[in-house]
Short mmCIF file of C-alpha atoms and ligand atoms in Angstrom, two decimals:
data_model
loop_
_atom_site.label_atom_id
_atom_site.label_comp_id
_atom_site.label_asym_id
_atom_site.label_seq_id
_atom_site.Cartn_x
_atom_site.Cartn_y
_atom_site.Cartn_z
CA MET A 1 84.58 119.94 77.45
CA LEU A 2 83.15 117.17 79.60
CA VAL A 3 83.53 113.42 79.10
CA ASP A 4 82.70 110.18 80.90
CA TYR A 5 85.31 107.49 80.29
CA HIS A 6 83.99 104.74 82.56
CA THR A 7 80.67 103.08 81.67
CA HIS A 8 79.32 99.55 81.66
CA ASN A 9 76.34 97.79 80.05
CA TYR A 10 74.29 94.56 80.16
CA LEU A 11 77.11 92.46 78.70
CA CYS A 12 78.92 92.22 82.06
CA LYS A 13 75.78 90.72 83.64
CA HIS A 14 75.77 93.14 86.59
CA ALA A 15 74.83 96.36 84.75
CA ASP A 16 71.52 97.49 83.20
CA GLY A 17 70.95 98.83 79.73
CA THR A 18 72.43 98.60 76.28
CA ILE A 19 75.47 100.55 75.13
CA GLU A 20 73.09 102.79 73.20
CA ASP A 21 71.13 103.60 76.41
CA TYR A 22 74.34 104.94 77.96
CA ILE A 23 75.16 106.98 74.88
CA GLN A 24 71.67 108.47 74.80
CA HIS A 25 71.95 109.51 78.42
CA ALA A 26 75.35 111.09 77.71
CA VAL A 27 73.85 113.04 74.80
CA ALA A 28 70.89 114.12 76.94
CA ILE A 29 73.15 115.63 79.61
CA GLY A 30 75.41 117.28 77.04
CA LEU A 31 78.65 115.33 77.33
CA HIS A 32 81.17 115.78 74.51
CA GLU A 33 82.52 112.23 74.65
CA ILE A 34 81.47 108.97 76.21
CA GLY A 35 83.85 106.08 76.65
CA ILE A 36 82.44 102.57 76.52
CA SER A 37 84.54 100.56 78.96
CA ASP A 38 82.87 97.35 79.97
CA HIS A 39 84.72 94.64 81.89
CA SER A 40 87.18 92.82 79.65
CA PRO A 41 86.99 89.13 78.86
CA MET A 42 89.64 87.14 80.70
CA PRO A 43 91.32 83.81 80.00
CA ASP A 44 89.85 80.47 81.08
CA HIS A 45 86.49 81.99 82.09
CA TRP A 46 88.23 83.68 85.01
CA ASP A 47 85.57 85.61 86.96
CA GLY A 48 83.19 84.89 84.10
CA GLU A 49 80.01 85.71 86.05
CA VAL A 50 80.72 89.45 85.94
CA ARG A 51 82.05 90.00 82.42
CA MET A 52 81.40 89.26 78.77
CA ASN A 53 83.19 86.30 77.23
CA GLU A 54 85.49 86.61 74.26
CA GLU A 55 82.83 85.58 71.79
CA GLN A 56 80.53 88.34 73.05
CA PHE A 57 83.37 90.80 72.79
CA TRP A 58 83.99 90.04 69.10
CA ASN A 59 80.38 89.47 68.08
CA GLU A 60 78.51 92.07 70.14
CA TYR A 61 80.60 94.59 72.05
CA LYS A 62 83.10 95.65 69.45
CA PRO A 63 80.71 95.85 66.46
CA ALA A 64 78.14 97.69 68.58
CA VAL A 65 80.64 100.33 69.68
CA PHE A 66 81.73 100.99 66.09
CA ALA A 67 78.16 101.04 64.75
CA LEU A 68 77.11 103.49 67.48
CA GLN A 69 80.17 105.66 66.89
CA GLU A 70 78.89 106.14 63.36
CA LYS A 71 75.21 106.49 64.30
CA TYR A 72 75.87 109.22 66.91
CA LYS A 73 78.79 110.96 65.24
CA ASP A 74 76.92 114.26 64.89
CA ASN A 75 75.90 114.23 68.57
CA ILE A 76 78.77 112.84 70.59
CA LYS A 77 82.13 111.16 70.25
CA VAL A 78 81.93 107.51 71.31
CA LYS A 79 85.26 106.06 72.41
CA PHE A 80 86.18 102.37 72.18
CA GLY A 81 87.47 101.55 75.64
CA LEU A 82 87.69 98.64 78.01
CA GLU A 83 88.08 98.05 81.75
CA GLY A 84 90.96 95.64 82.06
CA ASP A 85 91.85 93.65 85.17
CA PHE A 86 95.26 93.41 86.69
CA PHE A 87 95.55 89.84 87.95
CA PRO A 88 99.02 88.31 88.28
CA GLY A 89 99.50 85.47 85.81
CA THR A 90 97.11 86.80 83.18
CA GLU A 91 99.37 89.57 81.82
CA GLN A 92 100.51 87.74 78.71
CA TRP A 93 96.96 86.82 77.73
CA VAL A 94 95.77 90.38 78.33
CA LYS A 95 98.66 91.80 76.34
CA GLU A 96 97.82 89.64 73.34
CA PHE A 97 94.12 90.37 73.60
CA LEU A 98 94.71 94.13 73.75
CA SER A 99 97.11 94.00 70.81
CA LYS A 100 94.37 92.53 68.59
CA ASN A 101 92.27 95.68 68.99
CA GLU A 102 92.61 99.39 68.38
CA PHE A 103 91.22 100.62 71.66
CA ASP A 104 91.05 104.33 72.34
CA TYR A 105 92.07 103.57 75.93
CA VAL A 106 92.18 100.75 78.45
CA LEU A 107 91.40 101.24 82.13
CA GLY A 108 93.55 99.25 84.53
CA SER A 109 91.65 97.96 87.55
CA VAL A 110 92.59 95.98 90.61
CA HIS A 111 89.54 94.05 91.83
CA TYR A 112 91.33 91.04 93.35
CA LEU A 113 93.90 90.49 96.07
CA GLY A 114 94.81 86.86 95.50
CA GLU A 115 91.53 85.01 95.31
CA TRP A 116 89.69 87.67 97.29
CA GLY A 117 87.35 89.86 95.27
CA PHE A 118 87.67 92.62 97.85
CA ASP A 119 85.14 94.98 96.24
CA ASN A 120 82.42 92.32 96.14
CA PRO A 121 79.83 92.83 98.93
CA ILE A 122 79.58 89.05 99.32
CA PHE A 123 83.13 88.93 100.69
CA VAL A 124 83.07 92.11 102.77
CA HIS A 125 83.38 90.08 106.01
CA ARG A 126 86.96 89.29 105.09
CA TYR A 127 87.98 92.85 105.95
CA GLU A 128 87.26 92.04 109.59
CA GLU A 129 89.38 88.90 109.47
CA GLN A 130 92.65 90.59 108.55
CA ASP A 131 94.89 93.42 109.60
CA ILE A 132 93.51 96.39 107.68
CA ASP A 133 96.90 98.07 107.25
CA SER A 134 98.26 94.91 105.62
CA VAL A 135 95.24 94.87 103.30
CA TYR A 136 96.04 98.44 102.23
CA GLU A 137 99.71 97.64 101.75
CA LEU A 138 98.90 94.62 99.63
CA TYR A 139 96.38 96.66 97.66
CA TYR A 140 98.88 99.40 96.77
CA GLU A 141 101.46 96.76 95.92
CA HIS A 142 98.94 95.58 93.30
CA ILE A 143 98.32 99.12 92.05
CA LYS A 144 102.05 99.56 91.61
CA LYS A 145 102.34 96.32 89.65
CA SER A 146 99.31 97.21 87.56
CA ALA A 147 101.22 100.31 86.49
CA GLN A 148 104.53 98.52 85.99
CA CYS A 149 103.02 95.92 83.66
CA ARG A 150 102.41 98.73 81.10
CA LEU A 151 99.22 97.17 79.82
CA PHE A 152 96.88 100.02 80.69
CA ASP A 153 96.47 103.76 80.10
CA ILE A 154 94.50 104.84 83.14
CA ILE A 155 94.44 103.68 86.76
CA SER A 156 90.76 103.44 87.64
CA HIS A 157 89.24 103.80 91.12
CA CYS A 158 92.75 103.88 92.61
CA ASP A 159 91.66 103.62 96.27
CA LEU A 160 88.84 101.11 95.73
CA VAL A 161 89.95 99.21 98.85
CA LYS A 162 88.10 101.85 100.94
CA LYS A 163 84.77 101.03 99.26
CA PHE A 164 83.00 99.60 102.32
CA GLY A 165 84.35 102.18 104.73
CA HIS A 166 87.43 100.42 106.11
CA ARG A 167 90.18 102.95 106.75
CA PRO A 168 93.83 102.21 107.53
CA THR A 169 95.03 102.92 111.05
CA LYS A 170 98.57 103.79 109.93
CA ASN A 171 99.63 106.90 108.04
CA MET A 172 99.78 105.79 104.41
CA GLU A 173 101.33 108.95 103.02
CA GLU A 174 104.72 107.47 102.19
CA LEU A 175 103.28 104.33 100.64
CA LEU A 176 100.94 106.43 98.52
CA ARG A 177 103.72 108.70 97.34
CA GLU A 178 105.88 105.74 96.40
CA THR A 179 102.97 104.07 94.59
CA PHE A 180 102.01 107.09 92.54
CA LYS A 181 105.61 107.80 91.60
CA VAL A 182 105.53 104.43 89.88
CA VAL A 183 102.26 105.41 88.20
CA LYS A 184 103.89 108.63 87.03
CA ASP A 185 106.93 106.74 85.68
CA SER A 186 104.58 104.47 83.74
CA ASN A 187 103.17 107.53 82.01
CA MET A 188 99.61 106.80 83.08
CA ALA A 189 96.63 108.96 83.93
CA VAL A 190 94.51 108.47 87.04
CA GLU A 191 90.74 108.55 87.00
CA ILE A 192 88.46 110.57 89.21
CA ASN A 193 85.67 108.01 89.60
CA THR A 194 82.44 109.29 91.13
CA SER A 195 80.96 105.85 91.86
CA GLY A 196 82.48 105.87 95.35
CA LEU A 197 79.92 108.53 96.28
CA ARG A 198 77.22 105.91 95.69
CA LYS A 199 78.98 103.29 97.83
CA PRO A 200 79.16 102.89 101.66
CA ILE A 201 82.32 105.06 101.81
CA LYS A 202 80.35 107.94 100.19
CA GLU A 203 83.48 109.50 98.72
CA GLN A 204 84.84 109.68 95.17
CA TYR A 205 87.87 107.61 94.19
CA PRO A 206 90.44 108.85 94.93
CA SER A 207 90.32 110.83 98.18
CA GLU A 208 91.45 114.44 98.24
CA LYS A 209 94.56 113.33 100.07
CA ILE A 210 95.56 111.23 97.07
CA LEU A 211 94.44 113.94 94.63
CA ALA A 212 96.89 116.30 96.32
CA ILE A 213 99.72 113.80 95.72
CA LEU A 214 98.67 113.35 92.08
CA SER A 215 98.70 117.10 91.64
CA GLU A 216 102.16 117.37 93.16
CA LEU A 217 103.47 114.64 90.83
CA LYS A 218 101.65 116.27 87.88
CA ILE A 219 99.78 113.10 87.05
CA PRO A 220 97.02 113.76 84.48
CA LEU A 221 93.41 113.10 85.41
CA THR A 222 90.49 111.49 83.59
CA LEU A 223 86.83 111.45 84.52
CA GLY A 224 84.48 108.50 84.93
CA SER A 225 81.17 107.68 86.57
CA ASP A 226 81.60 103.88 86.50
CA ALA A 227 77.90 103.83 85.58
CA HIS A 228 76.29 100.40 85.79
CA THR A 229 72.93 101.96 84.93
CA PRO A 230 72.41 104.55 82.15
CA GLU A 231 71.12 107.25 84.53
CA ASP A 232 74.44 107.25 86.37
CA VAL A 233 76.37 108.52 83.33
CA GLY A 234 77.95 111.83 84.37
CA ARG A 235 76.71 111.43 87.96
CA ASP A 236 78.28 113.95 90.41
CA PHE A 237 80.44 115.51 87.72
CA GLY A 238 79.87 118.97 89.23
CA LEU A 239 81.98 117.90 92.19
CA ALA A 240 84.45 116.06 89.96
CA LYS A 241 84.96 119.24 87.93
CA GLU A 242 85.85 121.13 91.11
CA PHE A 243 88.52 118.53 91.83
CA ILE A 244 89.83 118.77 88.27
CA GLU A 245 90.16 122.54 88.76
CA LYS A 246 91.82 122.15 92.12
CA TYR A 247 94.12 119.17 91.52
CA GLY A 248 94.42 118.89 87.74
CA ASN A 249 94.99 122.46 86.60
CA GLY A 250 91.48 122.46 85.16
CA ARG A 251 92.48 119.94 82.51
CA ILE A 252 91.21 116.46 81.70
CA SER A 253 92.81 113.81 79.55
CA LEU A 254 91.26 112.43 76.39
CA PHE A 255 92.43 109.31 74.61
CA THR A 256 92.31 108.36 70.94
CA LYS A 257 93.89 105.08 69.86
CA ARG A 258 95.77 105.07 73.15
CA GLN A 259 97.31 108.50 72.59
CA ARG A 260 96.64 111.01 75.36
CA SER A 261 95.74 114.64 74.86
CA GLU A 262 94.44 117.29 77.25
CA VAL A 263 91.59 119.76 77.20
CA LYS A 264 90.16 122.27 79.61
CA VAL A 265 87.24 120.90 81.58
CA SER A 266 84.03 122.94 81.41
ZN1 ZN B 301 81.28 96.35 87.15
FE1 FE B 302 86.14 98.33 88.51
FE1 FE B 303 83.87 99.79 86.13
ZN1 ZN B 304 85.11 99.88 87.65
#
């Protein structure tokens, strides 16, 4: 069984292709499930340049996912997902929005530290203007809170802060352990996200060091390409499967209506 639970589409304005294009690519490469998980709408047009608005969610995204579920039901299982954002102050809005829908799963992502969109290439210079260890500490503080808020099922790209190649100078082992214990207590899964291999860091999220901690804590793993173009669906899943074998007991998590189950990866 092989699935891709992290895909985008044209609605977020920084990805190519329709939802159907992503599904067709998933069928072509033989995936058993594909999760549609475009960037969630947020209140007050927050970060509106890189996401659909609420109207598009109700009028395009949601109906399209359900129509395509039906259309492709003999070929592949299409899951109704979403990539949510953890941003302090928006939790109540997000909670209400999520409760109005029967998602199969919701990814929890940290893309902002305060006003700084730290994974946006436009603002990469800000890494040089701060103490990198403090950036990492602040980042993992956010990951912890994104787990504690209990809004999401899966922590996506959980070491995204490394994206442009900035590494901490301090040993982060203890901080990581503490962070992922909170993730474990929140009953969440963590995603192996292959998009890091296509970024300056040239490494999947998370690193093997973190994968070893996840394995020790018995945190379940999911699989996602974070495709922003249809051809990237399932990209580098050969490597990801090796990590699932090594750090996840050979098992991946599936989600249906926000209930987790496990299957053997193959
Ligand atoms: Zn995106
Ligand atoms: Fe993301
Ligand atoms: Fe994404
Ligand atoms: Zn993402």
